[in-house]
Amino acid sequence: MLSHMTISNFAIVKHLEFELKSGMTTITGETGAGKSIAIDALGLCLGERAEASMVRPNESKADISATFSLGENEAAQTWLEENELSDGDECILRRVITKEGRSRGFINGTAVPVTQQKKLGQLLINIHGQHAHQQLMKPDYQLHMLDQYASHKALLKSVQTHYRTWRNADKALKQLIINREENQAQKQLIEYQIKELNDLALGEFEYTEIEEEHRRLSNSDDLVSYSQSALDLLYDGEDVNALQLLQQACSQLNQLVDLDNNLTELPNMLDEAMIQIQEVSQELRGYLDNLDVDPTRFQYVEERLSKILAMARKHYVMPDTLYEKHQHLLNELALLDCSDEHLDDIKQDVENKRLAFIEQATQLSESRQQHAKDLDLKISDSMHQLSMEHGIFTIQIQFDELHPTALGCDKIVFLVSTNPGQPLQPLGKVASGGELSRISLAIQVITAQKVDTPSLIFDEVDVGISGPTAAIVGKLLRQLGKSTQVMCVTHLPQVAGCGHQQMFVAKKSTNGQTETSMCLLDEAARIAELARLLGGSEITERTLANAKELLIAA
């Protein structure tokens, strides 16, 4: 619930700070005093649009903050935790607006986009404005109200998910059909390129292997010469070679060992060196024997390498990535080359997704019809209480599979009849201004009982209502205040007297400056304010008695 607000330099407010309690709080004041100014300021904390004109004249910025006690509001607590903005059981929304029109939003001291304030605000409070009946004329708003009352969020989300899945698949199918028609030239080019690469038949690692073989064959003479020279130096040289020299040195070392035992390891080390020389010589001899210097093979390798390099240049790729280019073209052709059979499979998949959506939309429609019947009875009963004894309210739901949306296939129309014998007709075509206000209030009060947000604000929704009807309105709002926090801006004493507490808004002008204030009224002050609302400028003993009766009746 909303527990505290601070407003600075906003419109005609210099500084305003007040506490709010649970139950029903009514807000009254003289005409033009700015009874709704706190609601307007709160709207900014909830992410409404900010304008430079909202800043008090001659001030650099407006600063508004609203503190909410989260209590059992699990939805808001979860949202704050998911967005790493949680700070215990309280939440502070703040909005700062400069005189240039720039604004910044904060949640628990952290700067956030206004869109985030708006998302969180929807979980904290619900504002019903005096022009809500205008929204009631809109089918989309009517559908939203019914869904809120039905509380079938999981089913609604499932419908939205199935709708997106179906639409995305259908979009991809349509694009595929367009691509088939538009990409024939591209397909022919790719087919030609693939044919060239198929003819080349390059293996995955062939370029690396053939490049190595080419380097070896082109240097075969040097390979033979260097290998033989090394072999002669190591082992095969007739005059002298490394093995002979080591053998001689080893013989000398053995004689030294006979003279000094400290040199025992030296001959062993030379023995190891001689073994390695023999092994190297054996490897070199085998290498020479197997060295292929076939001119025919060299010519083939050179031609093959030349073809690979030419093909790589043609495709603007490095030779070692030519194989990957071939595979990429094959994959691209596979995407373009969608057979009729494959296209039929995709069409069937799209149809299956559509049918899955229709199944979910049907379940949603059944849920709406079930809750609509309950809502029809409650709103009709509320209309009777509000001096429309013969009033009938019903929600017409038409399932239209040919015009699906993410909200299902239902078309919603609020129908009413306010007089005996009058046929049910759309809300806006039947009700007069006063009747429309009462019907709007009845709908808002009934549906508000199922809204998840713990705080509700009714901003002069009782316009056009008076007399005994106003008393009933006040009692309806007070009853609602037993289960949730209700704030009501009103000009009706019958409504104001039903509040668990009452706040008074006043305006004064000093030295050419206008300022608004708001304070909580005690019982005596409430009686005086209710008397003012009842009697206007003349407050008599009888008026005060009537005001006192309003409080007692509440």
mmCIF file with all atom_site columns, N, CA and C in Angstrom, residues 204 244 273 279 365 369:
data_model
loop_
_atom_site.group_PDB
_atom_site.id
_atom_site.type_symbol
_atom_site.label_atom_id
_atom_site.label_alt_id
_atom_site.label_comp_id
_atom_site.label_asym_id
_atom_site.label_entity_id
_atom_site.label_seq_id
_atom_site.pdbx_PDB_ins_code
_atom_site.Cartn_x
_atom_site.Cartn_y
_atom_site.Cartn_z
_atom_site.occupancy
_atom_site.B_iso_or_equiv
_atom_site.pdbx_formal_charge
_atom_site.auth_seq_id
_atom_site.auth_comp_id
_atom_site.auth_asym_id
_atom_site.auth_atom_id
_atom_site.pdbx_PDB_model_num
ATOM 1  N N  . GLU A 1 204 ? 38.753  -32.605 -47.769 1.00 0.00 ? 204 GLU A N  1
ATOM 2  C CA . GLU A 1 204 ? 38.746  -31.673 -46.643 1.00 0.00 ? 204 GLU A CA 1
ATOM 3  C C  . GLU A 1 204 ? 40.141  -31.187 -46.276 1.00 0.00 ? 204 GLU A C  1
ATOM 4  N N  . GLN A 1 244 ? 83.110  -43.396 -37.248 1.00 0.00 ? 244 GLN A N  1
ATOM 5  C CA . GLN A 1 244 ? 84.505  -43.821 -37.084 1.00 0.00 ? 244 GLN A CA 1
ATOM 6  C C  . GLN A 1 244 ? 85.223  -42.960 -36.049 1.00 0.00 ? 244 GLN A C  1
ATOM 7  N N  . ALA A 1 273 ? 75.788  -42.147 -28.151 1.00 0.00 ? 273 ALA A N  1
ATOM 8  C CA . ALA A 1 273 ? 75.881  -41.274 -29.329 1.00 0.00 ? 273 ALA A CA 1
ATOM 9  C C  . ALA A 1 273 ? 76.059  -42.098 -30.593 1.00 0.00 ? 273 ALA A C  1
ATOM 10 N N  . GLU A 1 279 ? 71.082  -45.036 -35.806 1.00 0.00 ? 279 GLU A N  1
ATOM 11 C CA . GLU A 1 279 ? 69.652  -44.955 -36.046 1.00 0.00 ? 279 GLU A CA 1
ATOM 12 C C  . GLU A 1 279 ? 69.305  -43.859 -37.038 1.00 0.00 ? 279 GLU A C  1
ATOM 13 N N  . SER A 1 365 ? -11.748 -18.543 -24.170 1.00 0.00 ? 365 SER A N  1
ATOM 14 C CA . SER A 1 365 ? -13.094 -18.038 -24.407 1.00 0.00 ? 365 SER A CA 1
ATOM 15 C C  . SER A 1 365 ? -14.088 -18.658 -23.427 1.00 0.00 ? 365 SER A C  1
ATOM 16 N N  . GLN A 1 369 ? -16.381 -16.642 -20.743 1.00 0.00 ? 369 GLN A N  1
ATOM 17 C CA . GLN A 1 369 ? -17.836 -16.757 -20.685 1.00 0.00 ? 369 GLN A CA 1
ATOM 18 C C  . GLN A 1 369 ? -18.299 -17.129 -19.282 1.00 0.00 ? 369 GLN A C  1
#
